[in-house]
Coordinates of C-alpha atoms and ligand atoms in Angstrom, one line a residue:
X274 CA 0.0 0.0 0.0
X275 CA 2.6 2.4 0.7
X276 CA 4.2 1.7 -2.7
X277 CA 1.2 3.1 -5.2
X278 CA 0.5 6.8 -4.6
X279 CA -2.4 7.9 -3.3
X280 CA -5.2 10.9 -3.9
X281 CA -7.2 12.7 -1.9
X282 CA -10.6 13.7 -3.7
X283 CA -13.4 16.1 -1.9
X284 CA -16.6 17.9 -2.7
X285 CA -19.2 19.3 -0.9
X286 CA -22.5 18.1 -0.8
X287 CA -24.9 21.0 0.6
X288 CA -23.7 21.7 4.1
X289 CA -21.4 18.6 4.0
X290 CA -17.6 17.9 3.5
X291 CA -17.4 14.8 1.8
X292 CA -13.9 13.3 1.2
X293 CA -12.0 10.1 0.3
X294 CA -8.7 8.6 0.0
X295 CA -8.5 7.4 -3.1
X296 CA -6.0 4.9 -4.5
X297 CA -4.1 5.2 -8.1
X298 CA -7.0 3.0 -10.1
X299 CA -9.4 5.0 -8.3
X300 CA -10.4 2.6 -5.9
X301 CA -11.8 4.4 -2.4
X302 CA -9.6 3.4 0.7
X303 CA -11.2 5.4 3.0
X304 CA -14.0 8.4 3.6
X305 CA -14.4 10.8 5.9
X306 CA -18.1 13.2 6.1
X307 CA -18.2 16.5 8.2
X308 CA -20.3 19.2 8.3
X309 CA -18.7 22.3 7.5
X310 CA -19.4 26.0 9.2
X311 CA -19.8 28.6 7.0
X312 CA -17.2 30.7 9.5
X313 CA -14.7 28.4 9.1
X314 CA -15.0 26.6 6.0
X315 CA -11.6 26.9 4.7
X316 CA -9.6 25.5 7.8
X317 CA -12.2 22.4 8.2
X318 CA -11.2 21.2 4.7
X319 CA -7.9 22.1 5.1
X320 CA -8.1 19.7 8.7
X321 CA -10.0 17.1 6.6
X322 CA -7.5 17.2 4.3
X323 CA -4.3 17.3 6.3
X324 CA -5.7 14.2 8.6
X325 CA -6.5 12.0 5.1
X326 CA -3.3 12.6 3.5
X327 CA -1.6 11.5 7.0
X328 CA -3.0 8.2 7.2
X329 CA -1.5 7.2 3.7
X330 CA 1.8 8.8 3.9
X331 CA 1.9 8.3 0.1
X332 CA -0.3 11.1 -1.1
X333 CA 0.8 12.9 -4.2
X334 CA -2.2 15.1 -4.9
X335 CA -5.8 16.6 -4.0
X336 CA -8.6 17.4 -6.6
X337 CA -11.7 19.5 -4.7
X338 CA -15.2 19.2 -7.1
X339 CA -17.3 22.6 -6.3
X340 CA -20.7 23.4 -7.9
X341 CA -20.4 26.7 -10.2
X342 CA -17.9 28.2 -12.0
X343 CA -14.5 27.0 -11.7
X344 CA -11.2 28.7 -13.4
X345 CA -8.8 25.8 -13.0
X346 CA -5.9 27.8 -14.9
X347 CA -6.4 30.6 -12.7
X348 CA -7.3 28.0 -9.8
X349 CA -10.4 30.0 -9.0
X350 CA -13.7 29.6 -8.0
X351 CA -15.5 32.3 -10.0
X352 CA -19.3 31.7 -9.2
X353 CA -20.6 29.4 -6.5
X354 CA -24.2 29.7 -4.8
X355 CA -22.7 27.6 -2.0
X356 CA -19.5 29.4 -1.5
X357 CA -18.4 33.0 0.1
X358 CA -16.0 34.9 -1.6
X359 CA -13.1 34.7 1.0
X360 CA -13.7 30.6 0.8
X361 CA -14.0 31.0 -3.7
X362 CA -10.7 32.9 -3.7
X363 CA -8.4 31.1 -0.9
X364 CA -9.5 27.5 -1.3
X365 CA -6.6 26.5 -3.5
X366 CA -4.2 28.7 -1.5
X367 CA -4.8 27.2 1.8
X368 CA -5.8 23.6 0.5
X369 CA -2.0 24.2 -0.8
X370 CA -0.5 25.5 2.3
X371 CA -2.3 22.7 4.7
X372 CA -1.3 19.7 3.0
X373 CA 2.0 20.2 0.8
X374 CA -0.3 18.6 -2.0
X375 CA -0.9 19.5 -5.6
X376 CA -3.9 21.1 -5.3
X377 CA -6.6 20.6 -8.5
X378 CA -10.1 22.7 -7.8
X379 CA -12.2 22.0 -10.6
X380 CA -16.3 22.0 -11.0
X381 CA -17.6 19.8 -9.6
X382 CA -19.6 17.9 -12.8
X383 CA -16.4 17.8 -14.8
X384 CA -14.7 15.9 -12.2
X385 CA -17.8 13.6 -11.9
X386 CA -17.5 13.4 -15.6
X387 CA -13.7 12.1 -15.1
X388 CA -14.5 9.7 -12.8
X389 CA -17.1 8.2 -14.7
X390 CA -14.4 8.4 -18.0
X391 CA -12.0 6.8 -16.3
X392 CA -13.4 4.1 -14.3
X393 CA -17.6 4.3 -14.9
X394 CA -20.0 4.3 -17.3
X395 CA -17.9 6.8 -19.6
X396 CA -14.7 4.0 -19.7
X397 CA -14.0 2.4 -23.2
X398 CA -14.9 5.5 -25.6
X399 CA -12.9 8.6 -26.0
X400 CA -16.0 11.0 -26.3
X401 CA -18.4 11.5 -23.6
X402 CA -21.3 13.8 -22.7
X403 CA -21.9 14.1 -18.8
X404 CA -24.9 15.5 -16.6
X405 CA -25.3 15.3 -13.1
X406 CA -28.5 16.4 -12.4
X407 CA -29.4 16.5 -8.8
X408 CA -29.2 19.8 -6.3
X409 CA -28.5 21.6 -9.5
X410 CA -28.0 20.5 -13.0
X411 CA -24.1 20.2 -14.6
X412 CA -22.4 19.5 -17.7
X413 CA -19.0 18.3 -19.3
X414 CA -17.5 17.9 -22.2
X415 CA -14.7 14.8 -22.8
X416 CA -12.8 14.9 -25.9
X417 CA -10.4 12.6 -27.0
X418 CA -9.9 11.6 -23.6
X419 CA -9.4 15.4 -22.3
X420 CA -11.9 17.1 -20.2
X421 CA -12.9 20.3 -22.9
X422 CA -13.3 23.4 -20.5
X423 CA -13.4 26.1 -22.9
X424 CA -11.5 29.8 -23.2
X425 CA -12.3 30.2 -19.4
X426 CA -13.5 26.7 -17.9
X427 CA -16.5 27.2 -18.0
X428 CA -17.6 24.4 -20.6
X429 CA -20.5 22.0 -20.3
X430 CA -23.1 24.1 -18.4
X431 CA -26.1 22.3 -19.4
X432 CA -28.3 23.1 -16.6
X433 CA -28.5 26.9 -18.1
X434 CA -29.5 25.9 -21.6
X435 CA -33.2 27.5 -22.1
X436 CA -36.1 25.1 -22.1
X437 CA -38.9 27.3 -21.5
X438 CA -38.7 30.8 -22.9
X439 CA -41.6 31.6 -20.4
X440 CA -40.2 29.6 -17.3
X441 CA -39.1 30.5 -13.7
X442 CA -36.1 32.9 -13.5
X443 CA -32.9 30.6 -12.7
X444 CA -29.7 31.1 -10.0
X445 CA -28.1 32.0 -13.2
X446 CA -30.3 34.9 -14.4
X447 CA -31.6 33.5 -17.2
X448 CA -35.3 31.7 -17.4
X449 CA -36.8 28.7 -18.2
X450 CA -33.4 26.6 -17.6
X451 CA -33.4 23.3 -17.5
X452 CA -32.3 23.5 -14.1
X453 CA -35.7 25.2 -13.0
X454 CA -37.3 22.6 -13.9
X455 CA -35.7 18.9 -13.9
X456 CA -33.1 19.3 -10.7
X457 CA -34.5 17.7 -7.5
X458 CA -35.8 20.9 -5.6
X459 CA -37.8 21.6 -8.9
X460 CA -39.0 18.2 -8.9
X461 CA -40.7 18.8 -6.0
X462 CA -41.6 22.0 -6.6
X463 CA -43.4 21.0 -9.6
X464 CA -44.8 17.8 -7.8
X465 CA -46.1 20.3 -5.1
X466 CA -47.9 22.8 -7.1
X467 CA -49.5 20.0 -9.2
X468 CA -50.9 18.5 -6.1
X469 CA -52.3 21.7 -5.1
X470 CA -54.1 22.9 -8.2
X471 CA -55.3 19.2 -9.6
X472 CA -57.8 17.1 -7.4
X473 CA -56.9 14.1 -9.4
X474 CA -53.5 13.7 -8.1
X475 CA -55.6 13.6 -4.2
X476 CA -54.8 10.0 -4.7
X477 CA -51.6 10.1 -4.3
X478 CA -49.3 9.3 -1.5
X479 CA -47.0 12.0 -1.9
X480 CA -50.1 14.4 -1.1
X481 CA -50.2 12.6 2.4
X482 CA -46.5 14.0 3.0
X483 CA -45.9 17.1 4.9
X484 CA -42.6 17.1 3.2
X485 CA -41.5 15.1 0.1
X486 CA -37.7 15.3 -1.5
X487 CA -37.1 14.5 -5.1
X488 CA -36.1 10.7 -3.5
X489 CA -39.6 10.3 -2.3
X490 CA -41.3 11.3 -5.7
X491 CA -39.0 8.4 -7.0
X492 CA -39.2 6.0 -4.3
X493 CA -43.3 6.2 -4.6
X494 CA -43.3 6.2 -8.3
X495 CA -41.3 2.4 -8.1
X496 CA -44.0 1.4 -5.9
X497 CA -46.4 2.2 -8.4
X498 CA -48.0 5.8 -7.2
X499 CA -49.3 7.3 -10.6
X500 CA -49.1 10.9 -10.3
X501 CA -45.3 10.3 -9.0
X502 CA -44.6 8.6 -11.8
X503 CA -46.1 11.0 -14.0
X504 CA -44.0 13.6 -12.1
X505 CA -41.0 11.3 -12.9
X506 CA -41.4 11.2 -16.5
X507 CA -42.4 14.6 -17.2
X508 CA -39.1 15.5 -15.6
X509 CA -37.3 12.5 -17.8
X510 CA -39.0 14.7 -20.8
X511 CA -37.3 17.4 -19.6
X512 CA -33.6 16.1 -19.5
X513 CA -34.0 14.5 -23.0
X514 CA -35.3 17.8 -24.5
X515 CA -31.9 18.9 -23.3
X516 CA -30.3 15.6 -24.2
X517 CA -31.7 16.3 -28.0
X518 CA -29.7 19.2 -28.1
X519 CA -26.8 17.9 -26.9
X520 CA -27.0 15.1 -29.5
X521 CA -27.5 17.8 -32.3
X522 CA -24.6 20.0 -31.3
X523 CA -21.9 17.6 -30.5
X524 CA -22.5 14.0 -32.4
X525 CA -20.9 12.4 -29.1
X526 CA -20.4 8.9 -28.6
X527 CA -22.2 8.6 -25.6
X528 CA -23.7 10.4 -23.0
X529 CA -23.6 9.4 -19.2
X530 CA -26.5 10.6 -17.0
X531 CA -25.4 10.3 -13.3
X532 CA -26.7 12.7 -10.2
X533 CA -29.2 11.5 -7.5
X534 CA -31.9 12.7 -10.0
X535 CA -30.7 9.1 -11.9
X536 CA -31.5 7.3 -8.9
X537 CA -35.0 6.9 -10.2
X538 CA -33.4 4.4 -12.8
X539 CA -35.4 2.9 -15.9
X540 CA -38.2 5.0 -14.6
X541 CA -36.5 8.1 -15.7
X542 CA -34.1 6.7 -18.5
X543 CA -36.2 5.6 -20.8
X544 CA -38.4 8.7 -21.1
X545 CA -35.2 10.8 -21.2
X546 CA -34.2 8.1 -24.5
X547 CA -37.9 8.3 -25.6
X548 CA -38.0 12.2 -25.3
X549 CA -34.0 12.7 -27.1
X550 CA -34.9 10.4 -30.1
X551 CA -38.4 12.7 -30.5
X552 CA -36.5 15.2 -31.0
X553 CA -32.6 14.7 -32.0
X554 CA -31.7 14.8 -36.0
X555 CA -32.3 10.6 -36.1
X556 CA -28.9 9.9 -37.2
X557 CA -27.4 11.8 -35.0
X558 CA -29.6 10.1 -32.3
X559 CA -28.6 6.7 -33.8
X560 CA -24.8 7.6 -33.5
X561 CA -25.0 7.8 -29.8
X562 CA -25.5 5.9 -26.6
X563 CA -27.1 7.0 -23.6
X564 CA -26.6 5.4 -20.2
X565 CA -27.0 6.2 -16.7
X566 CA -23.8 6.7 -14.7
X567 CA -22.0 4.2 -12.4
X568 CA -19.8 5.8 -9.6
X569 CA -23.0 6.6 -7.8
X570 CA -22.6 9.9 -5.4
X571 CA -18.7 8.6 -5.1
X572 CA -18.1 10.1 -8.6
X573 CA -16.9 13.3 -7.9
X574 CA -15.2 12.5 -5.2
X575 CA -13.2 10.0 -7.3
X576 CA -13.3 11.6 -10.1
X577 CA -11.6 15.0 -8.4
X578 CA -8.7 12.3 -7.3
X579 CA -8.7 11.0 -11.0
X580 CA -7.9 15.1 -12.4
X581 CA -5.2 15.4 -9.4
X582 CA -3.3 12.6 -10.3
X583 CA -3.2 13.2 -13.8
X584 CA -2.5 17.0 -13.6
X585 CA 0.6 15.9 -11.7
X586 CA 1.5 13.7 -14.5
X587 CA 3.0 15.5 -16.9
Ligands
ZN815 ZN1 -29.9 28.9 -15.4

């Protein structure tokens, strides 16, 4: 063990520091969860990462996923929700000065996406499409085996492409996003305002809830609960209008669908296929695969040590 170098990957997840030690094939050693204080963000992940790294002794690098806009040249977070701006701009700095590591902060989908390239659903091709659709919606782009971040890094953001010209206004500034309607809180925001306006759905279970996540809306619809799976597949419409447009614009070999949106399963895969071969150019369609994701919520933890260890190699 103390031969093959060792990664450290990490990502938040809401409130929550998750982070693993991760060995060179991407395999996870060990995992460690904390809830981080918005006062002292910086110094708990530094901690986290300092105490990781000192139970290998044989760690060579750290990749940190964070949702929004990441400049990994610049090794800057630009735009986070989640994220202050004392944490956005001195994350790399002190993640460097903690550990003594290589220090890789990327978004947190395009890690996910390398993960998933490398040892998931994306392995064996040397083009992939990724979304993670869960708390948010994200993107990325792999080309010829390199993640494609664009002139400023920014590349992939899916979630932000318009759906509805009349929709909700987005965290972005936009309207109608995918995101506002087809990531988990909008699943439920949608499954809440349905309930309320049509008596037909008083049937359902969900409308027995005094609180329902995007899990629940899932978990009832595999039991068999009609309005949640009608909830379910209007959402998997959703994500394959989007798919579609992926499809016409890039003619990718495949594209992976992973986030805890995908946790739904067939229920939600096969109207996202249904919905992108309604609407993709059919031999575009016909040219590419579309599969759910493998690494599970691990992926971007993984996938973060996966961009370390190759940034170092070089
Ligand atoms: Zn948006």
């Amino acid at each position: 063990m103390a031969n093959s170098p060792h990664l450290i990957g990490m990502h938040f997840s809401g409130p929550t520091l998750r982070a693993a030690l991760v060995q060179d094939d991407g395999q996870v050693l060990e995992t460690r969860e904390v809830l981080i204080s918005p006062d002292s963000m910086v110094e708990q992940v530094a901690s986290v990462a300092k105490e990781l790294s000192s139970v290998s002794g044989n760690v060579t690098a750290l990749g940190f996923g964070v949702p929004g806009l990441v400049n990994r040249q610049a090794d800057l977070v630009i735009v986070s929700q989640n994220l202050p701006s004392p944490v956005r701009e001195g994350l790399h700095s002190e993640l460097t000065k903690a550990t003594g590591l290589r220090v890789e902060i990327e978004n947190d989908a395009n890690a996910a996406a390398y993960g998933e390239f490398k040892i998931g659903a994306g392995k064996g091709v040397r083009d992939i499409f990724y979304m993670m659709i869960g708390n948010g919606i994200g993107g990325a782009i792999i080309l010829d085996g390199k993640l494609w971040a664009g002139s400023s890094g920014f590349a992939g953001e899916v979630g932000h492409i318009t759906i509805d010209t009349e929709g909700l206004e987005c965290v972005c500034g936009n309207t109608g996003c995918l995101e506002t309607v087809a990531s988990a809180p909008s699943i439920v925001r949608r499954a809440r305002e349905r309930l309320f306006r049509d008596s037909t759905s008083s049937l359902s279970r969900l409308g027995l809830a005094k609180d329902f996540t995007a899990d629940d809306v899932a978990h009832q619809a595999n039991e068999g609960d009609d309005f949640a799976l009608m909830m379910i597949e209007r959402t998997g419409k959703y994500i394959g209008t989007g798919v579609a447009s992926v499809i016409n614009l890039l003619n990718i070999e495949r594209i992976v669908l992973g986030g805890g949106v995908m946790d739904a399963g067939q229920l939600i895969l096969n109207p996202i296929i249904q919905e992108a071969k309604r609407r993709a150019f059919q031999p575009c369609f016909d040219a590419t695969e579309i599969v759910a994701a493998k690494l599970g919520s691990d992926a971007i933890t993984i996938g973060a040590a996966m961009l370390a260890r190759d940034a170092t190699v070089t």
